Tab-separated table of C-alpha atoms and ligand atoms in Angstrom:
chain	number	residue	atom	x	y	z
A	284	MET	CA	89.954	88.122	112.648
A	285	THR	CA	86.949	89.577	114.280
A	286	GLU	CA	85.624	88.390	117.327
A	287	PRO	CA	81.394	88.223	117.881
A	288	PRO	CA	80.837	91.060	120.246
A	289	ALA	CA	79.933	90.906	123.764
A	290	THR	CA	77.282	92.314	123.074
A	291	PRO	CA	76.243	92.447	119.571
A	292	HIS	CA	74.984	94.961	117.939
A	293	PRO	CA	71.173	94.427	116.614
A	294	ASP	CA	71.941	94.779	113.054
A	295	LEU	CA	75.496	93.581	113.168
A	296	HIS	CA	74.196	90.386	111.095
A	297	LYS	CA	73.150	92.052	108.612
A	298	ILE	CA	76.730	93.168	107.759
A	299	LYS	CA	78.423	91.213	104.906
A	300	THR	CA	82.505	91.531	105.814
A	301	LEU	CA	84.343	92.731	102.522
A	302	PHE	CA	87.992	93.175	104.036
A	303	ASP	CA	88.699	91.767	107.397
A	304	GLU	CA	90.948	93.514	109.846
A	305	GLY	CA	94.077	90.890	108.795
A	306	THR	CA	93.463	91.445	104.893
A	307	ILE	CA	93.625	95.117	105.982
A	308	ALA	CA	96.578	94.993	108.190
A	309	ARG	CA	98.606	93.448	105.804
A	310	ARG	CA	98.124	96.177	103.348
A	311	VAL	CA	98.053	99.020	105.027
A	312	ASP	CA	101.377	97.436	106.643
A	313	GLU	CA	102.452	97.685	102.349
A	314	LEU	CA	102.045	101.050	101.637
A	315	ALA	CA	103.623	102.218	104.338
A	316	ALA	CA	106.798	100.583	103.001
A	317	GLN	CA	105.623	101.672	100.349
A	318	LEU	CA	105.134	104.922	101.112
A	319	ALA	CA	108.829	105.589	102.938
A	320	GLY	CA	111.061	104.292	99.393
A	321	ALA	CA	108.628	107.516	97.876
A	322	GLY	CA	110.973	110.154	98.742
A	323	PHE	CA	109.051	112.576	100.751
A	324	GLU	CA	111.059	115.103	102.367
A	325	HIS	CA	109.784	116.530	105.505
A	326	LEU	CA	106.706	114.773	105.589
A	327	MET	CA	103.048	116.226	106.564
A	328	VAL	CA	99.983	114.250	106.913
A	329	VAL	CA	96.877	115.583	106.243
A	330	PRO	CA	93.860	113.105	107.132
A	331	ILE	CA	90.596	114.569	104.977
A	332	LEU	CA	88.235	114.422	107.753
A	333	LYS	CA	86.287	112.206	108.896
A	334	GLY	CA	86.169	108.908	106.936
A	335	SER	CA	89.956	108.166	106.708
A	336	PHE	CA	90.547	108.619	111.330
A	337	VAL	CA	90.666	104.804	111.484
A	338	PHE	CA	93.104	104.148	108.374
A	339	ALA	CA	94.730	106.948	108.942
A	340	ALA	CA	95.518	106.244	112.819
A	341	ASP	CA	96.606	102.304	111.290
A	342	LEU	CA	99.336	104.197	108.948
A	343	LEU	CA	100.362	106.568	110.788
A	344	ARG	CA	101.738	104.115	112.960
A	345	ALA	CA	102.659	101.499	110.295
A	346	LEU	CA	104.271	104.872	108.960
A	347	HIS	CA	106.585	105.265	112.282
A	348	ARG	CA	107.820	100.576	112.278
A	349	GLN	CA	109.408	102.013	108.666
A	350	GLY	CA	110.967	105.839	110.665
A	351	MET	CA	109.392	107.958	109.311
A	352	THR	CA	108.580	111.206	110.845
A	353	PRO	CA	105.887	112.460	109.956
A	354	GLU	CA	103.710	116.186	111.246
A	355	VAL	CA	100.178	115.109	110.875
A	356	GLU	CA	97.503	118.371	109.989
A	357	PHE	CA	93.614	117.399	110.085
A	358	LEU	CA	91.677	119.072	107.324
A	359	HIS	CA	87.911	118.605	107.842
A	360	LEU	CA	86.100	118.339	104.007
A	361	SER	CA	82.173	117.903	103.764
A	362	SER	CA	80.184	116.398	100.235
A	363	TYR	CA	77.942	114.390	101.523
A	364	GLY	CA	75.339	116.779	104.200
A	365	LYS	CA	73.132	113.926	105.684
A	366	ASN	CA	72.612	111.825	102.359
A	367	LEU	CA	73.793	108.845	101.026
A	368	THR	CA	75.046	110.637	97.282
A	369	SER	CA	77.520	113.387	96.687
A	370	SER	CA	75.978	117.118	96.783
A	371	GLY	CA	79.206	117.859	94.609
A	372	THR	CA	79.688	121.378	96.256
A	373	ILE	CA	82.376	120.727	98.783
A	374	ALA	CA	82.776	122.156	101.951
A	375	VAL	CA	86.294	123.368	104.270
A	376	LEU	CA	84.109	122.066	107.621
A	377	ARG	CA	87.919	122.815	109.529
A	378	ASP	CA	90.707	123.826	108.304
A	379	LEU	CA	94.611	123.047	109.154
A	380	ASP	CA	95.981	125.002	111.408
A	381	GLY	CA	99.660	124.350	110.020
A	382	ASP	CA	101.187	126.195	106.537
A	383	VAL	CA	101.538	123.874	104.075
A	384	GLU	CA	104.211	126.496	101.321
A	385	GLY	CA	107.442	124.608	100.380
A	386	ARG	CA	105.652	121.385	102.033
A	387	ASP	CA	105.063	117.960	100.854
A	388	VAL	CA	102.355	116.894	101.816
A	389	LEU	CA	100.095	113.712	101.732
A	390	LEU	CA	95.961	113.548	101.892
A	391	ILE	CA	95.102	110.308	103.379
A	392	ASP	CA	91.200	109.066	102.458
A	393	ASP	CA	88.768	106.403	103.026
A	394	ILE	CA	87.531	106.676	99.029
A	395	LEU	CA	87.775	107.924	96.537
A	396	GLU	CA	84.940	108.419	94.129
A	397	SER	CA	83.503	111.067	92.044
A	398	GLY	CA	87.041	112.508	93.296
A	399	ARG	CA	85.313	115.478	94.067
A	400	THR	CA	87.064	115.832	97.328
A	401	LEU	CA	90.353	114.576	96.811
A	402	ALA	CA	90.841	116.855	93.390
A	403	PHE	CA	89.421	119.717	96.281
A	404	ALA	CA	92.400	118.793	99.152
A	405	ARG	CA	94.600	119.093	96.383
A	406	THR	CA	93.894	121.959	95.020
A	407	LEU	CA	93.939	123.597	97.803
A	408	LEU	CA	97.215	122.728	98.430
A	409	LEU	CA	99.167	123.447	95.709
A	410	ASP	CA	97.231	127.111	95.731
A	411	ARG	CA	98.862	127.886	98.878
A	412	GLY	CA	102.334	126.640	97.945
A	413	ALA	CA	102.814	122.743	98.945
A	414	ARG	CA	105.500	121.408	97.075
A	415	ARG	CA	104.392	117.973	96.280
A	416	VAL	CA	100.720	117.358	97.459
A	417	GLU	CA	100.675	112.779	96.661
A	418	ILE	CA	97.240	110.745	97.680
A	419	ALA	CA	96.273	107.390	100.496
A	420	ALA	CA	92.799	106.303	99.505
A	421	LEU	CA	91.947	103.190	101.697
A	422	LEU	CA	89.472	102.071	98.852
A	423	ASP	CA	89.301	103.193	94.931
A	424	LYS	CA	85.661	103.198	93.441
A	425	PRO	CA	87.095	103.712	90.139
A	426	GLY	CA	83.658	103.632	87.287
A	427	LYS	CA	82.185	106.671	89.573
A	428	ARG	CA	85.120	109.576	88.799
A	429	LYS	CA	83.886	113.104	87.790
A	430	ALA	CA	86.818	115.029	88.709
A	431	GLU	CA	90.136	113.755	87.178
A	432	ILE	CA	92.077	111.962	90.118
A	433	ASP	CA	93.907	109.541	90.799
A	434	ALA	CA	95.548	108.238	94.290
A	435	ASP	CA	99.128	107.403	94.372
A	436	TYR	CA	98.438	104.808	96.442
A	437	ILE	CA	95.258	102.182	96.827
A	438	GLY	CA	94.410	100.138	99.728
A	439	PHE	CA	91.995	98.245	97.866
A	440	THR	CA	89.707	98.479	94.342
A	441	CYS	CA	86.053	98.454	96.105
A	442	PRO	CA	82.495	97.020	94.456
A	443	ASP	CA	80.216	99.418	93.221
A	444	LYS	CA	78.561	98.581	96.671
A	445	PHE	CA	78.212	101.763	99.815
A	446	VAL	CA	80.528	100.382	102.347
A	447	ILE	CA	81.126	100.657	105.749
A	448	GLY	CA	82.914	100.188	109.065
A	449	TYR	CA	87.140	100.982	109.077
A	450	GLY	CA	86.041	104.961	109.791
A	451	MET	CA	83.720	104.773	107.185
A	452	ASP	CA	79.728	105.679	107.946
A	453	ALA	CA	76.198	105.146	106.630
A	454	ARG	CA	74.116	108.162	107.891
A	455	HIS	CA	76.506	108.471	110.927
A	456	ALA	CA	76.533	104.765	112.289
A	457	TRP	CA	79.435	102.017	111.968
A	458	ARG	CA	82.174	103.879	112.367
A	459	GLU	CA	83.608	101.698	114.677
A	460	LEU	CA	84.116	98.328	113.348
A	461	PRO	CA	86.857	97.421	113.130
A	462	PHE	CA	86.624	96.172	109.296
A	463	ILE	CA	85.001	96.568	105.674
A	464	GLY	CA	82.203	95.330	104.814
A	465	TYR	CA	78.195	96.323	103.727
A	466	LEU	CA	74.877	96.473	104.365
A	467	ASP	CA	73.542	93.614	102.757
A	468	GLU	CA	70.089	94.314	101.771
A	469	GLY	CA	69.046	91.042	100.721
B	65	LIG	P1	83.808	111.757	96.516
B	65	LIG	O1	84.312	113.019	96.491
B	65	LIG	O2	83.591	110.983	95.588
B	65	LIG	O3	85.554	111.089	96.059
B	65	LIG	O4	83.135	111.011	98.117
B	65	LIG	C1	84.489	110.367	98.456
B	65	LIG	C2	83.937	110.390	100.197
B	65	LIG	O5	82.494	109.819	99.826
B	65	LIG	C3	84.348	109.396	100.816
B	65	LIG	O6	85.523	109.848	101.445
B	65	LIG	C4	83.587	109.494	102.351
B	65	LIG	O7	83.087	110.001	103.174
B	65	LIG	C5	82.002	109.427	101.520
B	65	LIG	N1	82.294	107.964	100.877
B	65	LIG	C6	82.029	107.268	99.164
B	65	LIG	N2	81.114	106.078	98.801
B	65	LIG	C7	80.892	106.032	99.712
B	65	LIG	C8	80.654	105.044	100.474
B	65	LIG	O8	80.195	103.412	100.146
B	65	LIG	N3	80.594	104.378	102.418
B	65	LIG	C9	80.815	105.785	103.217
B	65	LIG	N4	81.356	106.815	102.706
B	65	LIG	C10	81.500	106.783	101.913
B	66	LIG	MG1	84.996	110.930	103.880
């Protein structure tokens, strides 16, 4: 359940909940159980920053509960700049520290939309010699695909709305919300 904060954000009433905390937590545990049975060896988990950081933190702890011991390396990519629409160009803002050659890698992202971000990341890691690269996306917006890519693990199918919270932002705001919602402009 989402408790209202003691000092409410003035715009919080404009946000409609799409997936609440309990729903997300249950789905994250299901994904972890699926991942535990996927046969990864010496797994490296790579959250794509920034939007995936909350999902990744919860999923990693759920993987621990499944007895998994992944390494974690962060990849910071940018496709949106300051706008809400994708520019189509991906930039590496901060690269991995670790070497992925011969490794099993699980990429984690918040949303698979055009697919350009994850297609770029997967190609980058395969070009560097990763043995196996799979993708876990919290949300899938299937109607929006521009690149040929699908996630191996999906939290929820997302309606065609601009969503915020649980790590996801609208112009740098709302990442801290513990649930996934959208701005109700009506
Ligand atoms: P793609 O490269 O078009 O698949 O873009 C995926 C990235 O765009 C995600 O990782 C998000 O950072 C961002 N994004 C796409 N849709 C939304 C949204 O509805 N809310 C917040 N960020 C979004
Ligand atoms: Mg992102």
